[in-house]
Amino acid sequence: MKLYDSDRAPNPRRVRIFLAEKNISVPSVMIDLANMEHRGEAYSRLNPWQLIPSLVLDDGTVISETVAICRYFEGLQPDPPLFGVGALESATVEMWNRRIELNLYGAIAAAFRHSHPAMAEREKPQVQEWGEVNRARVPTELARIDAQLSRHRFVAGERFSIADITLLCSVDFMRIIKQQITDEMPHLARWKALVSARPSAAA
Ligand SMILES: N[C@@H](CCC(=O)N[C@@H](CS)C(=O)NCC(=O)O)C(=O)O
């Protein structure tokens, strides 16, 4: 089994943190995003979407998409559970993970891709106005998450889950668009200190 990984990007980091929480070790192949290795022939054959991460099993089966890779490992090793246990908790984890990935992370990524000069070659067309629209969405999403964290220890409830991993990787990635957790988001700040102290956060 091999994990196609990159140390510069948030989605592969989600998988690394997930694996660290489960104490699973997987050999990795580092892909050089800066030099567009992921758009070369070899990686494009593995993943025609040309995105990292991908997991290649010993029989050659390729699993791409961060959450799909994490679900595979959850199935192989259910403990500790990171997708929730039982119908209600699983649905709640799914709800928050999707909200964070689609709304918060989606807005951060679009703001970065459509406004940062370093992305001009990669994001064609780069639409500055779309970058600004997305940048403005970030504080609204953070405020919604801050309200949730005022009621719960972790974002999907009282147990650490994949939704916390997605949130940590998103919040840490905000530096790229020069946004941060502000004084108006004390619950998010409390949560960030809590999850950043877990050994997995270094992955
Ligand atoms: N939906 C994919 C998104 C993966 C993704 O966007 N990966 C980024 C790194 S965080 C990437 O490979 N970017 C390369 C590019 O956009 O050229 C997933 O969940 O794995």
PDB file of C-alpha atoms and ligand atoms in Angstrom:
ATOM      1  CA  MET A   1       0.000   0.000   0.000  1.00  0.00           C
ATOM      2  CA  LYS A   2       1.259   3.521  -0.838  1.00  0.00           C
ATOM      3  CA  LEU A   3      -0.071   6.947   0.010  1.00  0.00           C
ATOM      4  CA  TYR A   4       0.609   9.663  -2.560  1.00  0.00           C
ATOM      5  CA  ASP A   5       1.189  12.616  -0.295  1.00  0.00           C
ATOM      6  CA  SER A   6       2.431  16.196  -0.220  1.00  0.00           C
ATOM      7  CA  ASP A   7       3.700  18.121   2.776  1.00  0.00           C
ATOM      8  CA  ARG A   8       2.517  21.469   1.406  1.00  0.00           C
ATOM      9  CA  ALA A   9      -1.204  20.925   1.167  1.00  0.00           C
ATOM     10  CA  PRO A  10      -4.183  20.549   3.525  1.00  0.00           C
ATOM     11  CA  ASN A  11      -5.981  17.505   2.062  1.00  0.00           C
ATOM     12  CA  PRO A  12      -3.053  15.094   2.352  1.00  0.00           C
ATOM     13  CA  ARG A  13      -2.542  16.460   5.867  1.00  0.00           C
ATOM     14  CA  ARG A  14      -6.079  15.407   6.741  1.00  0.00           C
ATOM     15  CA  VAL A  15      -5.161  11.823   5.852  1.00  0.00           C
ATOM     16  CA  ARG A  16      -1.883  11.986   7.782  1.00  0.00           C
ATOM     17  CA  ILE A  17      -3.652  13.242  10.915  1.00  0.00           C
ATOM     18  CA  PHE A  18      -6.347  10.583  10.525  1.00  0.00           C
ATOM     19  CA  LEU A  19      -3.686   7.859  10.267  1.00  0.00           C
ATOM     20  CA  ALA A  20      -1.789   9.280  13.247  1.00  0.00           C
ATOM     21  CA  GLU A  21      -4.979   9.203  15.361  1.00  0.00           C
ATOM     22  CA  LYS A  22      -5.413   5.547  14.430  1.00  0.00           C
ATOM     23  CA  ASN A  23      -1.716   4.807  14.901  1.00  0.00           C
ATOM     24  CA  ILE A  24      -1.516   3.364  11.381  1.00  0.00           C
ATOM     25  CA  SER A  25       1.659   3.733   9.397  1.00  0.00           C
ATOM     26  CA  VAL A  26       1.543   3.726   5.572  1.00  0.00           C
ATOM     27  CA  PRO A  27       4.547   4.190   3.266  1.00  0.00           C
ATOM     28  CA  SER A  28       4.223   7.421   1.329  1.00  0.00           C
ATOM     29  CA  VAL A  29       5.365   8.796  -1.999  1.00  0.00           C
ATOM     30  CA  MET A  30       5.887  12.548  -1.870  1.00  0.00           C
ATOM     31  CA  ILE A  31       4.544  14.434  -4.880  1.00  0.00           C
ATOM     32  CA  ASP A  32       6.095  17.768  -5.747  1.00  0.00           C
ATOM     33  CA  LEU A  33       3.088  20.063  -6.228  1.00  0.00           C
ATOM     34  CA  ALA A  34       5.231  23.153  -6.821  1.00  0.00           C
ATOM     35  CA  ASN A  35       6.819  21.475  -9.827  1.00  0.00           C
ATOM     36  CA  MET A  36       3.458  20.140 -11.050  1.00  0.00           C
ATOM     37  CA  GLU A  37       4.434  16.496 -10.614  1.00  0.00           C
ATOM     38  CA  HIS A  38       0.748  15.732 -10.023  1.00  0.00           C
ATOM     39  CA  ARG A  39      -0.033  16.894 -13.558  1.00  0.00           C
ATOM     40  CA  GLY A  40       2.584  14.619 -15.111  1.00  0.00           C
ATOM     41  CA  GLU A  41       1.735  11.423 -16.976  1.00  0.00           C
ATOM     42  CA  ALA A  42       2.572   8.973 -14.186  1.00  0.00           C
ATOM     43  CA  TYR A  43       0.369  10.534 -11.491  1.00  0.00           C
ATOM     44  CA  SER A  44      -2.408  11.425 -13.972  1.00  0.00           C
ATOM     45  CA  ARG A  45      -2.680   7.740 -14.825  1.00  0.00           C
ATOM     46  CA  LEU A  46      -3.322   6.998 -11.149  1.00  0.00           C
ATOM     47  CA  ASN A  47      -5.696   9.896 -10.622  1.00  0.00           C
ATOM     48  CA  PRO A  48      -7.025  11.639 -13.749  1.00  0.00           C
ATOM     49  CA  TRP A  49      -8.267  14.492 -11.531  1.00  0.00           C
ATOM     50  CA  GLN A  50      -4.585  15.226 -10.795  1.00  0.00           C
ATOM     51  CA  LEU A  51      -5.230  15.864  -7.101  1.00  0.00           C
ATOM     52  CA  ILE A  52      -3.425  14.645  -3.980  1.00  0.00           C
ATOM     53  CA  PRO A  53      -3.911  12.438  -1.944  1.00  0.00           C
ATOM     54  CA  SER A  54      -4.388   9.010  -3.529  1.00  0.00           C
ATOM     55  CA  LEU A  55      -3.967   5.629  -1.905  1.00  0.00           C
ATOM     56  CA  VAL A  56      -2.752   2.717  -4.037  1.00  0.00           C
ATOM     57  CA  LEU A  57      -3.410  -0.761  -2.664  1.00  0.00           C
ATOM     58  CA  ASP A  58      -1.108  -3.728  -3.225  1.00  0.00           C
ATOM     59  CA  ASP A  59      -3.346  -5.061  -6.025  1.00  0.00           C
ATOM     60  CA  GLY A  60      -3.163  -1.692  -7.817  1.00  0.00           C
ATOM     61  CA  THR A  61      -6.603  -0.421  -6.765  1.00  0.00           C
ATOM     62  CA  VAL A  62      -6.563   3.363  -6.412  1.00  0.00           C
ATOM     63  CA  ILE A  63      -8.648   5.175  -3.800  1.00  0.00           C
ATOM     64  CA  SER A  64      -8.725   8.945  -4.196  1.00  0.00           C
ATOM     65  CA  GLU A  65     -10.663  11.641  -2.336  1.00  0.00           C
ATOM     66  CA  THR A  66      -9.556  12.362   1.201  1.00  0.00           C
ATOM     67  CA  VAL A  67     -12.740  11.231   2.924  1.00  0.00           C
ATOM     68  CA  ALA A  68     -12.880   8.002   0.883  1.00  0.00           C
ATOM     69  CA  ILE A  69      -9.314   7.181   1.936  1.00  0.00           C
ATOM     70  CA  CYS A  70     -10.161   7.904   5.571  1.00  0.00           C
ATOM     71  CA  ARG A  71     -13.297   5.757   5.353  1.00  0.00           C
ATOM     72  CA  TYR A  72     -11.203   2.895   4.010  1.00  0.00           C
ATOM     73  CA  PHE A  73      -8.953   3.020   7.077  1.00  0.00           C
ATOM     74  CA  GLU A  74     -11.956   3.426   9.398  1.00  0.00           C
ATOM     75  CA  GLY A  75     -13.323   0.193   7.910  1.00  0.00           C
ATOM     76  CA  LEU A  76      -9.979  -1.605   8.337  1.00  0.00           C
ATOM     77  CA  GLN A  77      -9.482  -0.338  11.875  1.00  0.00           C
ATOM     78  CA  PRO A  78     -12.615   1.044  13.554  1.00  0.00           C
ATOM     79  CA  ASP A  79     -10.840   2.121  16.779  1.00  0.00           C
ATOM     80  CA  PRO A  80     -10.721   4.885  17.727  1.00  0.00           C
ATOM     81  CA  PRO A  81     -13.901   5.755  15.817  1.00  0.00           C
ATOM     82  CA  LEU A  82     -13.446   8.971  13.828  1.00  0.00           C
ATOM     83  CA  PHE A  83     -16.672   8.882  11.800  1.00  0.00           C
ATOM     84  CA  GLY A  84     -18.970   8.574  14.807  1.00  0.00           C
ATOM     85  CA  VAL A  85     -20.693   5.593  16.375  1.00  0.00           C
ATOM     86  CA  GLY A  86     -24.371   4.798  15.793  1.00  0.00           C
ATOM     87  CA  ALA A  87     -26.871   6.515  13.535  1.00  0.00           C
ATOM     88  CA  LEU A  88     -27.086   9.909  15.243  1.00  0.00           C
ATOM     89  CA  GLU A  89     -23.414  10.489  15.959  1.00  0.00           C
ATOM     90  CA  SER A  90     -22.382   9.289  12.480  1.00  0.00           C
ATOM     91  CA  ALA A  91     -24.890  11.629  10.848  1.00  0.00           C
ATOM     92  CA  THR A  92     -23.725  14.529  13.019  1.00  0.00           C
ATOM     93  CA  VAL A  93     -20.071  13.927  12.132  1.00  0.00           C
ATOM     94  CA  GLU A  94     -21.003  13.718   8.438  1.00  0.00           C
ATOM     95  CA  MET A  95     -23.032  16.939   8.682  1.00  0.00           C
ATOM     96  CA  TRP A  96     -20.180  18.929  10.233  1.00  0.00           C
ATOM     97  CA  ASN A  97     -17.494  17.422   8.073  1.00  0.00           C
ATOM     98  CA  ARG A  98     -19.440  18.351   4.939  1.00  0.00           C
ATOM     99  CA  ARG A  99     -20.258  21.843   6.207  1.00  0.00           C
ATOM    100  CA  ILE A 100     -16.610  22.489   7.019  1.00  0.00           C
ATOM    101  CA  GLU A 101     -15.236  20.948   3.830  1.00  0.00           C
ATOM    102  CA  LEU A 102     -17.755  22.415   1.403  1.00  0.00           C
ATOM    103  CA  ASN A 103     -18.317  25.811   2.987  1.00  0.00           C
ATOM    104  CA  LEU A 104     -15.282  26.815   5.063  1.00  0.00           C
ATOM    105  CA  TYR A 105     -12.487  24.921   3.314  1.00  0.00           C
ATOM    106  CA  GLY A 106     -14.148  25.493  -0.079  1.00  0.00           C
ATOM    107  CA  ALA A 107     -14.184  29.250   0.516  1.00  0.00           C
ATOM    108  CA  ILE A 108     -10.559  29.342   1.730  1.00  0.00           C
ATOM    109  CA  ALA A 109      -9.376  27.263  -1.234  1.00  0.00           C
ATOM    110  CA  ALA A 110     -11.304  29.354  -3.770  1.00  0.00           C
ATOM    111  CA  ALA A 111     -10.044  32.607  -2.205  1.00  0.00           C
ATOM    112  CA  PHE A 112      -6.466  31.314  -2.434  1.00  0.00           C
ATOM    113  CA  ARG A 113      -6.724  29.862  -5.927  1.00  0.00           C
ATOM    114  CA  HIS A 114      -8.449  32.898  -7.413  1.00  0.00           C
ATOM    115  CA  SER A 115      -6.476  35.692  -5.777  1.00  0.00           C
ATOM    116  CA  HIS A 116      -2.937  34.481  -5.057  1.00  0.00           C
ATOM    117  CA  PRO A 117      -0.349  35.313  -7.733  1.00  0.00           C
ATOM    118  CA  ALA A 118       1.350  31.933  -7.150  1.00  0.00           C
ATOM    119  CA  MET A 119      -1.826  30.195  -8.371  1.00  0.00           C
ATOM    120  CA  ALA A 120      -2.229  32.151 -11.624  1.00  0.00           C
ATOM    121  CA  GLU A 121      -0.559  29.430 -13.696  1.00  0.00           C
ATOM    122  CA  ARG A 122      -2.596  26.682 -12.105  1.00  0.00           C
ATOM    123  CA  GLU A 123      -6.055  28.268 -11.903  1.00  0.00           C
ATOM    124  CA  LYS A 124      -7.105  29.271 -15.379  1.00  0.00           C
ATOM    125  CA  PRO A 125      -9.064  31.465 -15.596  1.00  0.00           C
ATOM    126  CA  GLN A 126      -8.128  33.070 -12.307  1.00  0.00           C
ATOM    127  CA  VAL A 127     -11.119  35.260 -11.400  1.00  0.00           C
ATOM    128  CA  GLN A 128     -10.072  37.819  -8.795  1.00  0.00           C
ATOM    129  CA  GLU A 129     -13.664  38.789  -7.990  1.00  0.00           C
ATOM    130  CA  TRP A 130     -14.537  35.145  -7.216  1.00  0.00           C
ATOM    131  CA  GLY A 131     -11.539  35.065  -4.890  1.00  0.00           C
ATOM    132  CA  GLU A 132     -12.860  38.115  -3.036  1.00  0.00           C
ATOM    133  CA  VAL A 133     -16.414  36.734  -2.824  1.00  0.00           C
ATOM    134  CA  ASN A 134     -15.050  33.579  -1.202  1.00  0.00           C
ATOM    135  CA  ARG A 135     -12.700  35.446   1.099  1.00  0.00           C
ATOM    136  CA  ALA A 136     -15.697  37.362   2.478  1.00  0.00           C
ATOM    137  CA  ARG A 137     -17.528  34.077   3.212  1.00  0.00           C
ATOM    138  CA  VAL A 138     -14.830  32.827   5.592  1.00  0.00           C
ATOM    139  CA  PRO A 139     -15.715  34.902   8.715  1.00  0.00           C
ATOM    140  CA  THR A 140     -19.403  33.927   8.396  1.00  0.00           C
ATOM    141  CA  GLU A 141     -18.489  30.242   8.348  1.00  0.00           C
ATOM    142  CA  LEU A 142     -16.100  30.660  11.278  1.00  0.00           C
ATOM    143  CA  ALA A 143     -18.815  32.414  13.312  1.00  0.00           C
ATOM    144  CA  ARG A 144     -21.220  29.500  12.726  1.00  0.00           C
ATOM    145  CA  ILE A 145     -18.571  27.026  13.866  1.00  0.00           C
ATOM    146  CA  ASP A 146     -17.701  29.194  16.873  1.00  0.00           C
ATOM    147  CA  ALA A 147     -21.368  29.035  17.947  1.00  0.00           C
ATOM    148  CA  GLN A 148     -21.331  25.232  17.663  1.00  0.00           C
ATOM    149  CA  LEU A 149     -18.110  25.070  19.709  1.00  0.00           C
ATOM    150  CA  SER A 150     -19.688  27.196  22.438  1.00  0.00           C
ATOM    151  CA  ARG A 151     -21.942  24.188  23.116  1.00  0.00           C
ATOM    152  CA  HIS A 152     -19.584  21.256  22.492  1.00  0.00           C
ATOM    153  CA  ARG A 153     -16.024  20.219  23.246  1.00  0.00           C
ATOM    154  CA  PHE A 154     -15.382  19.116  19.656  1.00  0.00           C
ATOM    155  CA  VAL A 155     -17.069  20.318  16.502  1.00  0.00           C
ATOM    156  CA  ALA A 156     -19.418  17.346  16.064  1.00  0.00           C
ATOM    157  CA  GLY A 157     -20.033  16.756  19.766  1.00  0.00           C
ATOM    158  CA  GLU A 158     -18.059  15.418  22.695  1.00  0.00           C
ATOM    159  CA  ARG A 159     -15.817  13.062  20.735  1.00  0.00           C
ATOM    160  CA  PHE A 160     -12.892  14.003  18.448  1.00  0.00           C
ATOM    161  CA  SER A 161     -13.770  13.130  14.832  1.00  0.00           C
ATOM    162  CA  ILE A 162     -12.808  13.595  11.204  1.00  0.00           C
ATOM    163  CA  ALA A 163     -14.761  16.870  11.309  1.00  0.00           C
ATOM    164  CA  ASP A 164     -12.146  18.240  13.764  1.00  0.00           C
ATOM    165  CA  ILE A 165      -9.385  17.104  11.421  1.00  0.00           C
ATOM    166  CA  THR A 166     -11.011  18.894   8.483  1.00  0.00           C
ATOM    167  CA  LEU A 167     -11.508  22.005  10.615  1.00  0.00           C
ATOM    168  CA  LEU A 168      -7.925  22.058  11.911  1.00  0.00           C
ATOM    169  CA  CYS A 169      -6.476  21.686   8.409  1.00  0.00           C
ATOM    170  CA  SER A 170      -8.812  24.424   7.132  1.00  0.00           C
ATOM    171  CA  VAL A 171      -8.066  26.865   9.953  1.00  0.00           C
ATOM    172  CA  ASP A 172      -4.308  26.313   9.668  1.00  0.00           C
ATOM    173  CA  PHE A 173      -4.541  26.824   5.890  1.00  0.00           C
ATOM    174  CA  MET A 174      -6.219  30.239   6.397  1.00  0.00           C
ATOM    175  CA  ARG A 175      -2.764  31.768   6.835  1.00  0.00           C
ATOM    176  CA  ILE A 176      -2.403  31.546   3.055  1.00  0.00           C
ATOM    177  CA  ILE A 177      -5.205  34.102   2.657  1.00  0.00           C
ATOM    178  CA  LYS A 178      -4.036  36.086   5.707  1.00  0.00           C
ATOM    179  CA  GLN A 179      -7.086  35.308   7.826  1.00  0.00           C
ATOM    180  CA  GLN A 180      -7.069  34.135  11.403  1.00  0.00           C
ATOM    181  CA  ILE A 181      -9.215  33.297  14.395  1.00  0.00           C
ATOM    182  CA  THR A 182     -10.148  36.628  15.987  1.00  0.00           C
ATOM    183  CA  ASP A 183     -11.106  37.730  19.516  1.00  0.00           C
ATOM    184  CA  GLU A 184     -14.754  37.414  18.481  1.00  0.00           C
ATOM    185  CA  MET A 185     -14.297  33.640  18.144  1.00  0.00           C
ATOM    186  CA  PRO A 186     -13.242  32.532  21.657  1.00  0.00           C
ATOM    187  CA  HIS A 187     -14.720  29.045  21.370  1.00  0.00           C
ATOM    188  CA  LEU A 188     -12.875  28.375  18.155  1.00  0.00           C
ATOM    189  CA  ALA A 189      -9.671  29.607  19.825  1.00  0.00           C
ATOM    190  CA  ARG A 190     -10.275  27.259  22.796  1.00  0.00           C
ATOM    191  CA  TRP A 191     -10.919  24.334  20.426  1.00  0.00           C
ATOM    192  CA  LYS A 192      -7.847  25.158  18.287  1.00  0.00           C
ATOM    193  CA  ALA A 193      -5.551  25.034  21.336  1.00  0.00           C
ATOM    194  CA  LEU A 194      -7.130  21.706  22.355  1.00  0.00           C
ATOM    195  CA  VAL A 195      -6.753  19.917  19.000  1.00  0.00           C
ATOM    196  CA  SER A 196      -3.379  21.469  18.133  1.00  0.00           C
ATOM    197  CA  ALA A 197      -1.993  19.909  21.335  1.00  0.00           C
ATOM    198  CA  ARG A 198      -2.822  16.396  20.133  1.00  0.00           C
ATOM    199  CA  PRO A 199       0.290  14.601  18.837  1.00  0.00           C
ATOM    200  CA  SER A 200      -1.511  13.919  15.528  1.00  0.00           C
ATOM    201  CA  ALA A 201      -1.584  17.670  14.740  1.00  0.00           C
ATOM    202  CA  ALA A 202       2.131  17.482  13.933  1.00  0.00           C
ATOM    203  CA  ALA A 203       1.483  15.013  11.107  1.00  0.00           C
TER     204      ALA A 203
HETATM  205  N1  LIG B   1     -11.659  16.503  -3.340  1.00  0.00           N
HETATM  206  C1  LIG B   1     -10.251  16.185  -3.203  1.00  0.00           C
HETATM  207  C2  LIG B   1      -9.467  17.477  -3.239  1.00  0.00           C
HETATM  208  C3  LIG B   1      -7.982  17.220  -3.220  1.00  0.00           C
HETATM  209  C4  LIG B   1      -7.196  18.509  -3.479  1.00  0.00           C
HETATM  210  O1  LIG B   1      -7.746  19.568  -3.783  1.00  0.00           O
HETATM  211  N2  LIG B   1      -5.871  18.387  -3.353  1.00  0.00           N
HETATM  212  C5  LIG B   1      -5.021  19.519  -3.573  1.00  0.00           C
HETATM  213  C6  LIG B   1      -4.013  19.610  -2.458  1.00  0.00           C
HETATM  214  S1  LIG B   1      -4.827  20.077  -0.940  1.00  0.00           S
HETATM  215  C7  LIG B   1      -4.266  19.338  -4.883  1.00  0.00           C
HETATM  216  O2  LIG B   1      -3.901  18.244  -5.224  1.00  0.00           O
HETATM  217  N3  LIG B   1      -4.031  20.435  -5.607  1.00  0.00           N
HETATM  218  C8  LIG B   1      -3.290  20.417  -6.801  1.00  0.00           C
HETATM  219  C9  LIG B   1      -3.816  21.368  -7.828  1.00  0.00           C
HETATM  220  O3  LIG B   1      -4.852  21.965  -7.589  1.00  0.00           O
HETATM  221  O4  LIG B   1      -3.185  21.519  -8.870  1.00  0.00           O
HETATM  222  C10 LIG B   1     -10.008  15.417  -1.905  1.00  0.00           C
HETATM  223  O5  LIG B   1     -10.843  15.528  -1.000  1.00  0.00           O
HETATM  224  O6  LIG B   1      -9.019  14.701  -1.778  1.00  0.00           O
END
